[in-house]
PDB file of C-alpha atoms in Angstrom:
ATOM      1  CA  UNK A1151       6.475  -1.132  11.595  1.00  0.00           C
ATOM      2  CA  UNK A1152       6.779  -2.380  14.812  1.00  0.00           C
ATOM      3  CA  UNK A1153       5.057  -4.447  16.507  1.00  0.00           C
ATOM      4  CA  UNK A1154       2.742  -2.401  18.335  1.00  0.00           C
ATOM      5  CA  UNK A1155       1.794  -1.175  14.299  1.00  0.00           C
ATOM      6  CA  UNK A1156       1.408  -4.147  13.813  1.00  0.00           C
ATOM      7  CA  UNK A1157      -1.164  -5.228  16.504  1.00  0.00           C
ATOM      8  CA  UNK A1158      -3.653  -2.175  15.512  1.00  0.00           C
ATOM      9  CA  UNK A1159      -3.494  -2.474  12.206  1.00  0.00           C
ATOM     10  CA  UNK A1160      -4.516  -6.326  12.353  1.00  0.00           C
ATOM     11  CA  UNK A1161      -6.531  -5.485  14.747  1.00  0.00           C
ATOM     12  CA  UNK A1162      -8.436  -3.252  12.903  1.00  0.00           C
ATOM     13  CA  UNK A1163      -8.063  -5.131   9.627  1.00  0.00           C
ATOM     14  CA  UNK A1164      -9.416  -7.748  12.027  1.00  0.00           C
ATOM     15  CA  UNK A1165     -12.858  -5.745  12.619  1.00  0.00           C
ATOM     16  CA  UNK A1166     -13.044  -4.035   8.936  1.00  0.00           C
ATOM     17  CA  UNK A1167     -12.515  -7.013   6.075  1.00  0.00           C
ATOM     18  CA  UNK A1168     -10.884  -9.889   7.909  1.00  0.00           C
ATOM     19  CA  UNK A1169     -10.939 -12.912   5.252  1.00  0.00           C
ATOM     20  CA  UNK A1170     -10.097 -10.454   2.175  1.00  0.00           C
ATOM     21  CA  UNK A1171      -7.281  -8.794   4.476  1.00  0.00           C
ATOM     22  CA  UNK A1172      -5.555 -12.903   4.942  1.00  0.00           C
ATOM     23  CA  UNK A1173      -7.114 -13.324   1.555  1.00  0.00           C
ATOM     24  CA  UNK A1174      -6.746 -10.301  -0.518  1.00  0.00           C
ATOM     25  CA  UNK A1175      -8.194 -11.402  -4.266  1.00  0.00           C
ATOM     26  CA  UNK A1176      -9.685  -7.815  -5.156  1.00  0.00           C
ATOM     27  CA  UNK A1177     -12.881  -9.466  -6.423  1.00  0.00           C
ATOM     28  CA  UNK A1178     -13.498 -10.105  -2.975  1.00  0.00           C
ATOM     29  CA  UNK A1179     -12.251  -6.790  -1.166  1.00  0.00           C
ATOM     30  CA  UNK A1180     -15.696  -5.758   0.914  1.00  0.00           C
ATOM     31  CA  UNK A1181     -17.093  -9.217   2.940  1.00  0.00           C
ATOM     32  CA  UNK A1182     -16.188 -11.301  -0.055  1.00  0.00           C
ATOM     33  CA  UNK A1183     -14.650 -13.696   0.891  1.00  0.00           C
ATOM     34  CA  UNK A1184     -17.527 -16.898   0.950  1.00  0.00           C
ATOM     35  CA  UNK A1185     -16.483 -18.635   4.853  1.00  0.00           C
ATOM     36  CA  UNK A1186     -16.796 -22.179   3.421  1.00  0.00           C
ATOM     37  CA  UNK A1187     -14.379 -21.210   0.090  1.00  0.00           C
ATOM     38  CA  UNK A1188     -12.829 -19.101   1.948  1.00  0.00           C
ATOM     39  CA  UNK A1189     -11.890 -22.152   4.560  1.00  0.00           C
ATOM     40  CA  UNK A1190     -11.634 -24.701   1.786  1.00  0.00           C
ATOM     41  CA  UNK A1191      -9.164 -23.570  -0.087  1.00  0.00           C
ATOM     42  CA  UNK A1192      -6.861 -23.225   3.565  1.00  0.00           C
ATOM     43  CA  UNK A1193      -7.954 -27.135   4.031  1.00  0.00           C
ATOM     44  CA  UNK A1194      -6.274 -27.468  -0.016  1.00  0.00           C
ATOM     45  CA  UNK A1195      -3.297 -25.884   0.841  1.00  0.00           C
ATOM     46  CA  UNK A1196      -2.247 -27.872   3.809  1.00  0.00           C
ATOM     47  CA  UNK A1197      -3.071 -30.918   1.909  1.00  0.00           C
ATOM     48  CA  UNK A1198      -0.541 -29.243  -0.526  1.00  0.00           C
ATOM     49  CA  UNK A1199       2.147 -28.094   1.276  1.00  0.00           C
ATOM     50  CA  UNK A1200       1.683 -31.720   2.917  1.00  0.00           C
ATOM     51  CA  UNK A1201       2.505 -33.414  -0.174  1.00  0.00           C
ATOM     52  CA  UNK A1202       5.147 -30.806  -0.981  1.00  0.00           C
ATOM     53  CA  UNK A1203       6.764 -32.136   2.400  1.00  0.00           C
ATOM     54  CA  UNK A1204       6.592 -35.463   2.382  1.00  0.00           C
ATOM     55  CA  UNK A1205       7.899 -36.131  -1.646  1.00  0.00           C
ATOM     56  CA  UNK A1206      10.931 -34.327  -0.490  1.00  0.00           C
ATOM     57  CA  UNK A1207      10.773 -37.290   1.521  1.00  0.00           C
ATOM     58  CA  UNK A1208      10.369 -36.072   4.993  1.00  0.00           C
ATOM     59  CA  UNK A1209       7.558 -37.312   7.579  1.00  0.00           C
ATOM     60  CA  UNK A1210       5.608 -34.842   9.347  1.00  0.00           C
ATOM     61  CA  UNK A1211       4.684 -36.178  12.966  1.00  0.00           C
ATOM     62  CA  UNK A1212       1.233 -35.772  12.856  1.00  0.00           C
ATOM     63  CA  UNK A1213       0.351 -34.765  16.506  1.00  0.00           C
ATOM     64  CA  UNK A1214       1.037 -31.129  17.445  1.00  0.00           C
ATOM     65  CA  UNK A1215       0.974 -28.787  14.342  1.00  0.00           C
ATOM     66  CA  UNK A1216       1.599 -24.469  14.675  1.00  0.00           C
ATOM     67  CA  UNK A1217      -0.027 -22.528  11.960  1.00  0.00           C
ATOM     68  CA  UNK A1218       2.089 -18.730  13.555  1.00  0.00           C
ATOM     69  CA  UNK A1219      -0.211 -15.164  11.534  1.00  0.00           C
ATOM     70  CA  UNK A1220      -3.102 -18.109  11.867  1.00  0.00           C
ATOM     71  CA  UNK A1221      -5.884 -14.969  11.122  1.00  0.00           C
ATOM     72  CA  UNK A1222      -9.276 -16.498  12.263  1.00  0.00           C
ATOM     73  CA  UNK A1223      -7.889 -19.226  11.435  1.00  0.00           C
ATOM     74  CA  UNK A1224      -8.325 -20.376   8.005  1.00  0.00           C
ATOM     75  CA  UNK A1225      -4.989 -22.380   8.387  1.00  0.00           C
ATOM     76  CA  UNK A1226      -5.717 -23.971  11.491  1.00  0.00           C
ATOM     77  CA  UNK A1227      -8.904 -25.138  11.375  1.00  0.00           C
ATOM     78  CA  UNK A1228      -7.310 -27.676   8.273  1.00  0.00           C
ATOM     79  CA  UNK A1229      -3.882 -28.297  10.349  1.00  0.00           C
ATOM     80  CA  UNK A1230      -7.063 -29.358  13.086  1.00  0.00           C
ATOM     81  CA  UNK A1231      -8.460 -32.226  10.248  1.00  0.00           C
ATOM     82  CA  UNK A1232      -4.861 -33.488  10.528  1.00  0.00           C
ATOM     83  CA  UNK A1233      -3.663 -33.053  13.769  1.00  0.00           C
ATOM     84  CA  UNK A1234      -4.395 -34.004  17.316  1.00  0.00           C
ATOM     85  CA  UNK A1235      -3.299 -30.937  18.379  1.00  0.00           C
ATOM     86  CA  UNK A1236      -3.803 -27.045  16.219  1.00  0.00           C
ATOM     87  CA  UNK A1237      -2.466 -24.387  17.581  1.00  0.00           C
ATOM     88  CA  UNK A1238      -3.350 -20.065  15.915  1.00  0.00           C
ATOM     89  CA  UNK A1239      -1.556 -17.439  17.353  1.00  0.00           C
ATOM     90  CA  UNK A1240      -1.818 -13.675  15.388  1.00  0.00           C
ATOM     91  CA  UNK A1241      -0.993  -9.827  17.020  1.00  0.00           C
ATOM     92  CA  UNK A1242      -4.721  -8.752  16.849  1.00  0.00           C
ATOM     93  CA  UNK A1243      -7.296  -9.631  19.273  1.00  0.00           C
ATOM     94  CA  UNK A1244     -10.050  -9.227  16.441  1.00  0.00           C
ATOM     95  CA  UNK A1245      -8.633 -11.923  14.264  1.00  0.00           C
ATOM     96  CA  UNK A1246      -8.306 -14.851  17.818  1.00  0.00           C
ATOM     97  CA  UNK A1247     -12.400 -13.251  18.749  1.00  0.00           C
ATOM     98  CA  UNK A1248     -13.150 -14.348  14.704  1.00  0.00           C
ATOM     99  CA  UNK A1249     -10.713 -17.762  14.659  1.00  0.00           C
ATOM    100  CA  UNK A1250     -12.541 -18.715  18.214  1.00  0.00           C
ATOM    101  CA  UNK A1251     -15.887 -17.979  16.415  1.00  0.00           C
ATOM    102  CA  UNK A1252     -14.888 -20.507  13.149  1.00  0.00           C
ATOM    103  CA  UNK A1253     -13.547 -23.196  15.377  1.00  0.00           C
ATOM    104  CA  UNK A1254     -15.133 -26.524  14.584  1.00  0.00           C
ATOM    105  CA  UNK A1255     -12.698 -28.559  16.908  1.00  0.00           C
ATOM    106  CA  UNK A1256     -13.392 -27.623  19.788  1.00  0.00           C
ATOM    107  CA  UNK A1257      -9.838 -28.304  22.146  1.00  0.00           C
ATOM    108  CA  UNK A1258      -7.933 -29.214  19.302  1.00  0.00           C
ATOM    109  CA  UNK A1259      -7.773 -26.403  17.665  1.00  0.00           C
ATOM    110  CA  UNK A1260      -6.139 -23.844  20.430  1.00  0.00           C
ATOM    111  CA  UNK A1261      -5.587 -20.488  19.272  1.00  0.00           C
ATOM    112  CA  UNK A1262      -3.082 -17.459  21.044  1.00  0.00           C
ATOM    113  CA  UNK A1263      -3.044 -13.917  21.794  1.00  0.00           C
ATOM    114  CA  UNK A1264       0.774 -13.026  21.549  1.00  0.00           C
ATOM    115  CA  UNK A1265       2.465  -9.249  20.541  1.00  0.00           C
ATOM    116  CA  UNK A1266       5.768 -10.985  21.989  1.00  0.00           C
ATOM    117  CA  UNK A1267       8.571  -9.998  19.693  1.00  0.00           C
ATOM    118  CA  UNK A1268       9.250 -14.601  20.729  1.00  0.00           C
ATOM    119  CA  UNK A1269       7.234 -16.733  20.846  1.00  0.00           C
ATOM    120  CA  UNK A1270       7.931 -17.018  24.811  1.00  0.00           C
ATOM    121  CA  UNK A1271       4.632 -18.918  25.538  1.00  0.00           C
ATOM    122  CA  UNK A1272       5.519 -22.657  24.184  1.00  0.00           C
ATOM    123  CA  UNK A1273       8.293 -24.320  25.410  1.00  0.00           C
ATOM    124  CA  UNK A1274      11.672 -25.050  23.765  1.00  0.00           C
ATOM    125  CA  UNK A1275      11.205 -28.390  21.066  1.00  0.00           C
ATOM    126  CA  UNK A1276       6.548 -27.913  21.743  1.00  0.00           C
ATOM    127  CA  UNK A1277       5.317 -28.705  17.996  1.00  0.00           C
ATOM    128  CA  UNK A1278       5.987 -31.925  15.313  1.00  0.00           C
ATOM    129  CA  UNK A1279       5.013 -29.923  12.027  1.00  0.00           C
ATOM    130  CA  UNK A1280       5.206 -24.843  11.522  1.00  0.00           C
ATOM    131  CA  UNK A1281       3.598 -23.196   9.299  1.00  0.00           C
ATOM    132  CA  UNK A1282       4.194 -20.254   8.547  1.00  0.00           C
ATOM    133  CA  UNK A1283       2.334 -18.748   4.877  1.00  0.00           C
ATOM    134  CA  UNK A1284       1.827 -14.960   4.050  1.00  0.00           C
ATOM    135  CA  UNK A1285       2.798 -13.594   7.529  1.00  0.00           C
ATOM    136  CA  UNK A1286       6.301 -12.717   7.759  1.00  0.00           C
ATOM    137  CA  UNK A1287       6.387 -10.362   5.007  1.00  0.00           C
ATOM    138  CA  UNK A1288       4.216  -7.976   7.041  1.00  0.00           C
ATOM    139  CA  UNK A1289       6.811  -7.588   9.534  1.00  0.00           C
ATOM    140  CA  UNK A1290      10.043  -5.401   9.322  1.00  0.00           C
ATOM    141  CA  UNK A1291      13.247  -8.537   9.231  1.00  0.00           C
ATOM    142  CA  UNK A1292      14.315  -7.463  12.562  1.00  0.00           C
ATOM    143  CA  UNK A1293      11.467  -9.045  14.557  1.00  0.00           C
ATOM    144  CA  UNK A1294      10.792 -11.211  11.237  1.00  0.00           C
ATOM    145  CA  UNK A1295      14.048 -13.224  12.005  1.00  0.00           C
ATOM    146  CA  UNK A1296      13.625 -14.187  15.284  1.00  0.00           C
ATOM    147  CA  UNK A1297      10.536 -15.421  15.008  1.00  0.00           C
ATOM    148  CA  UNK A1298      12.306 -17.631  12.527  1.00  0.00           C
ATOM    149  CA  UNK A1299      15.113 -18.212  15.145  1.00  0.00           C
ATOM    150  CA  UNK A1300      12.341 -18.762  17.731  1.00  0.00           C
ATOM    151  CA  UNK A1301      10.433 -21.072  15.203  1.00  0.00           C
ATOM    152  CA  UNK A1302      13.333 -23.860  15.743  1.00  0.00           C
ATOM    153  CA  UNK A1303      13.765 -23.427  19.108  1.00  0.00           C
ATOM    154  CA  UNK A1304       9.913 -24.614  19.016  1.00  0.00           C
ATOM    155  CA  UNK A1305       9.701 -27.162  16.593  1.00  0.00           C
ATOM    156  CA  UNK A1306      10.795 -31.064  18.067  1.00  0.00           C
ATOM    157  CA  UNK A1307      14.131 -33.365  16.784  1.00  0.00           C
ATOM    158  CA  UNK A1308      11.201 -35.173  14.733  1.00  0.00           C
ATOM    159  CA  UNK A1309       9.354 -31.826  12.880  1.00  0.00           C
ATOM    160  CA  UNK A1310       9.396 -30.107  10.337  1.00  0.00           C
ATOM    161  CA  UNK A1311       9.252 -26.127   9.424  1.00  0.00           C
ATOM    162  CA  UNK A1312       8.022 -24.455   7.085  1.00  0.00           C
ATOM    163  CA  UNK A1313       7.717 -20.552   6.566  1.00  0.00           C
ATOM    164  CA  UNK A1314       7.075 -17.913   3.542  1.00  0.00           C
ATOM    165  CA  UNK A1315       8.916 -15.247   3.111  1.00  0.00           C
ATOM    166  CA  UNK A1316       9.939 -12.708   0.282  1.00  0.00           C
ATOM    167  CA  UNK A1317      13.864 -11.720  -0.616  1.00  0.00           C
ATOM    168  CA  UNK A1318      13.718  -8.568  -2.237  1.00  0.00           C
ATOM    169  CA  UNK A1319      11.579  -6.409  -4.888  1.00  0.00           C
ATOM    170  CA  UNK A1320      10.847  -8.305  -8.467  1.00  0.00           C
ATOM    171  CA  UNK A1321      14.073  -7.177 -10.577  1.00  0.00           C
ATOM    172  CA  UNK A1322      11.537  -5.451 -13.926  1.00  0.00           C
ATOM    173  CA  UNK A1323       9.841  -3.781 -10.986  1.00  0.00           C
ATOM    174  CA  UNK A1324      12.213  -1.525 -10.010  1.00  0.00           C
ATOM    175  CA  UNK A1325      13.293  -1.163 -12.673  1.00  0.00           C
ATOM    176  CA  UNK A1326      10.109   0.620 -13.320  1.00  0.00           C
ATOM    177  CA  UNK A1327       9.608   2.246 -10.365  1.00  0.00           C
ATOM    178  CA  UNK A1328      13.080   3.928 -10.724  1.00  0.00           C
ATOM    179  CA  UNK A1329      12.170   4.665 -15.533  1.00  0.00           C
ATOM    180  CA  UNK A1330       8.834   7.070 -13.173  1.00  0.00           C
ATOM    181  CA  UNK A1331      11.101   8.410 -11.359  1.00  0.00           C
ATOM    182  CA  UNK A1332      13.076   9.619 -13.649  1.00  0.00           C
ATOM    183  CA  UNK A1333      10.693  11.187 -15.788  1.00  0.00           C
ATOM    184  CA  UNK A1334       8.335  12.403 -12.748  1.00  0.00           C
ATOM    185  CA  UNK A1335       9.704  14.906 -10.686  1.00  0.00           C
ATOM    186  CA  UNK A1336      10.011  14.193  -6.942  1.00  0.00           C
ATOM    187  CA  UNK A1337       5.974  15.932  -5.127  1.00  0.00           C
ATOM    188  CA  UNK A1338       6.518  18.504  -2.889  1.00  0.00           C
ATOM    189  CA  UNK A1339       5.519  15.573   0.337  1.00  0.00           C
ATOM    190  CA  UNK A1340       7.866  13.737  -0.906  1.00  0.00           C
ATOM    191  CA  UNK A1341      10.951  16.188  -0.875  1.00  0.00           C
ATOM    192  CA  UNK A1342       9.203  17.698   2.649  1.00  0.00           C
ATOM    193  CA  UNK A1343       9.220  14.812   3.756  1.00  0.00           C
ATOM    194  CA  UNK A1344      13.464  14.032   5.173  1.00  0.00           C
ATOM    195  CA  UNK A1345      12.681  17.765   7.514  1.00  0.00           C
ATOM    196  CA  UNK A1346       9.663  16.088   9.755  1.00  0.00           C
ATOM    197  CA  UNK A1347      10.833  14.747  12.838  1.00  0.00           C
ATOM    198  CA  UNK A1348      10.539  11.375  13.139  1.00  0.00           C
ATOM    199  CA  UNK A1349       8.364  11.490  16.053  1.00  0.00           C
ATOM    200  CA  UNK A1350       5.529  13.959  13.714  1.00  0.00           C
ATOM    201  CA  UNK A1351       5.724  10.875  10.985  1.00  0.00           C
ATOM    202  CA  UNK A1352       5.724   7.792  13.210  1.00  0.00           C
ATOM    203  CA  UNK A1353       1.957   9.821  14.972  1.00  0.00           C
ATOM    204  CA  UNK A1354       0.719  10.191  11.561  1.00  0.00           C
ATOM    205  CA  UNK A1355       1.637   6.896  10.887  1.00  0.00           C
ATOM    206  CA  UNK A1356      -0.641   5.527  13.751  1.00  0.00           C
ATOM    207  CA  UNK A1357      -3.937   8.343  12.724  1.00  0.00           C
ATOM    208  CA  UNK A1358      -4.232   7.108   9.246  1.00  0.00           C
ATOM    209  CA  UNK A1359      -3.158   2.840  10.011  1.00  0.00           C
ATOM    210  CA  UNK A1360      -6.006   3.739  12.582  1.00  0.00           C
ATOM    211  CA  UNK A1361      -8.425   5.486   9.896  1.00  0.00           C
ATOM    212  CA  UNK A1362      -7.070   3.584   6.868  1.00  0.00           C
ATOM    213  CA  UNK A1363      -5.336   0.018   7.771  1.00  0.00           C
ATOM    214  CA  UNK A1364      -2.527  -0.311   5.761  1.00  0.00           C
ATOM    215  CA  UNK A1365      -0.521  -3.191   4.974  1.00  0.00           C
ATOM    216  CA  UNK A1366       3.405  -2.974   4.698  1.00  0.00           C
ATOM    217  CA  UNK A1367       5.311  -5.741   3.431  1.00  0.00           C
ATOM    218  CA  UNK A1368       8.988  -6.554   3.584  1.00  0.00           C
ATOM    219  CA  UNK A1369      11.493  -9.011   2.736  1.00  0.00           C
ATOM    220  CA  UNK A1370      15.420 -10.416   4.033  1.00  0.00           C
ATOM    221  CA  UNK A1371      17.158 -12.245   1.835  1.00  0.00           C
ATOM    222  CA  UNK A1372      17.573 -15.350   1.481  1.00  0.00           C
ATOM    223  CA  UNK A1373      21.302 -15.335   2.529  1.00  0.00           C
ATOM    224  CA  UNK A1374      20.449 -14.088   5.882  1.00  0.00           C
ATOM    225  CA  UNK A1375      17.350 -16.403   6.294  1.00  0.00           C
ATOM    226  CA  UNK A1376      19.975 -19.725   5.728  1.00  0.00           C
ATOM    227  CA  UNK A1377      21.688 -18.060   7.511  1.00  0.00           C
ATOM    228  CA  UNK A1378      19.447 -17.481  10.699  1.00  0.00           C
ATOM    229  CA  UNK A1379      17.603 -20.899  10.641  1.00  0.00           C
ATOM    230  CA  UNK A1380      21.656 -23.195  10.652  1.00  0.00           C
ATOM    231  CA  UNK A1381      22.810 -20.607  13.459  1.00  0.00           C
ATOM    232  CA  UNK A1382      19.210 -20.951  15.182  1.00  0.00           C
ATOM    233  CA  UNK A1383      20.152 -25.412  14.879  1.00  0.00           C
ATOM    234  CA  UNK A1384      17.706 -26.029  11.757  1.00  0.00           C
ATOM    235  CA  UNK A1385      18.915 -27.231   8.693  1.00  0.00           C
ATOM    236  CA  UNK A1386      17.250 -26.709   5.062  1.00  0.00           C
ATOM    237  CA  UNK A1387      16.170 -29.797   3.559  1.00  0.00           C
ATOM    238  CA  UNK A1388      14.404 -27.649   0.869  1.00  0.00           C
ATOM    239  CA  UNK A1389      13.999 -23.498  -0.648  1.00  0.00           C
ATOM    240  CA  UNK A1390      11.423 -23.772  -3.315  1.00  0.00           C
ATOM    241  CA  UNK A1391      10.310 -20.476  -5.362  1.00  0.00           C
ATOM    242  CA  UNK A1392       6.444 -18.911  -3.607  1.00  0.00           C
ATOM    243  CA  UNK A1393       4.308 -16.681  -5.572  1.00  0.00           C
ATOM    244  CA  UNK A1394       2.922 -15.263  -2.793  1.00  0.00           C
ATOM    245  CA  UNK A1395       3.540 -12.422  -2.249  1.00  0.00           C
ATOM    246  CA  UNK A1396       3.468 -10.112  -5.970  1.00  0.00           C
ATOM    247  CA  UNK A1397       6.156  -7.359  -7.171  1.00  0.00           C
ATOM    248  CA  UNK A1398       8.294  -9.545  -4.720  1.00  0.00           C
ATOM    249  CA  UNK A1399      10.891 -12.193  -5.432  1.00  0.00           C
ATOM    250  CA  UNK A1400      10.170 -14.786  -2.667  1.00  0.00           C
ATOM    251  CA  UNK A1401      10.446 -18.486  -1.593  1.00  0.00           C
ATOM    252  CA  UNK A1402       9.636 -20.971   0.549  1.00  0.00           C
ATOM    253  CA  UNK A1403      11.808 -22.876   3.595  1.00  0.00           C
ATOM    254  CA  UNK A1404      11.225 -26.603   4.415  1.00  0.00           C
ATOM    255  CA  UNK A1405      13.049 -26.762   7.124  1.00  0.00           C
ATOM    256  CA  UNK A1406      13.637 -29.992   9.861  1.00  0.00           C
ATOM    257  CA  UNK A1407      15.859 -29.530  13.291  1.00  0.00           C
ATOM    258  CA  UNK A1408      20.129 -30.840  12.719  1.00  0.00           C
ATOM    259  CA  UNK A1409      20.292 -33.906  13.585  1.00  0.00           C
ATOM    260  CA  UNK A1410      16.282 -34.188  13.642  1.00  0.00           C
TER     261      UNK A1410
END
């Protein structure tokens, strides 16, 4: 999904069922999240990730933090309790509006609408801590790789970057899908799709997205993530298995700047 598609999809989720769109627990679908419980999950997550960084010997300066893909501010609000300033970035205006409404930390917590394919709104070495979770997986690798490079660019000399992204589909699920395909015959839509001009397919996707927003999932192979980080001046401290994306082999990356 391109940035325009992401903006429309998440803008729709921001109007339809924003808290569930961010934390997609089955029992919470249909606006069933309790707001206090939702933000408590964010506080718990930030506490744990900072503990994990500390266990790796990383001392995180507590001045400025960035939450990339902030949604309604679940993690940004938690970061504002740990840092002097917390900044949240999101592509959807409806999410940013809700984040500002939920803000309980005044000017210490700031939200930014960004529909660019980079983070040019922030200068070089702006942040001491950058965190992104269950966000990069919703965009095509050519865009997520660009943001990974930007994370390193806006990371301060002594800063710490932590982000999650899937690598590849779980082999067992892939085998199940291939087995199901082998048992059945492709449907009519599958057979004719290769012959439909791409502009018509794109138009259909846009129409469907307006009616019922659908989350897309993409992975970036671990080796390619490491390559992007190192090429951009990042130093990978640790890579940990991550379970936030069901059906995928995913990792969480702990990164500092080379020479930081």
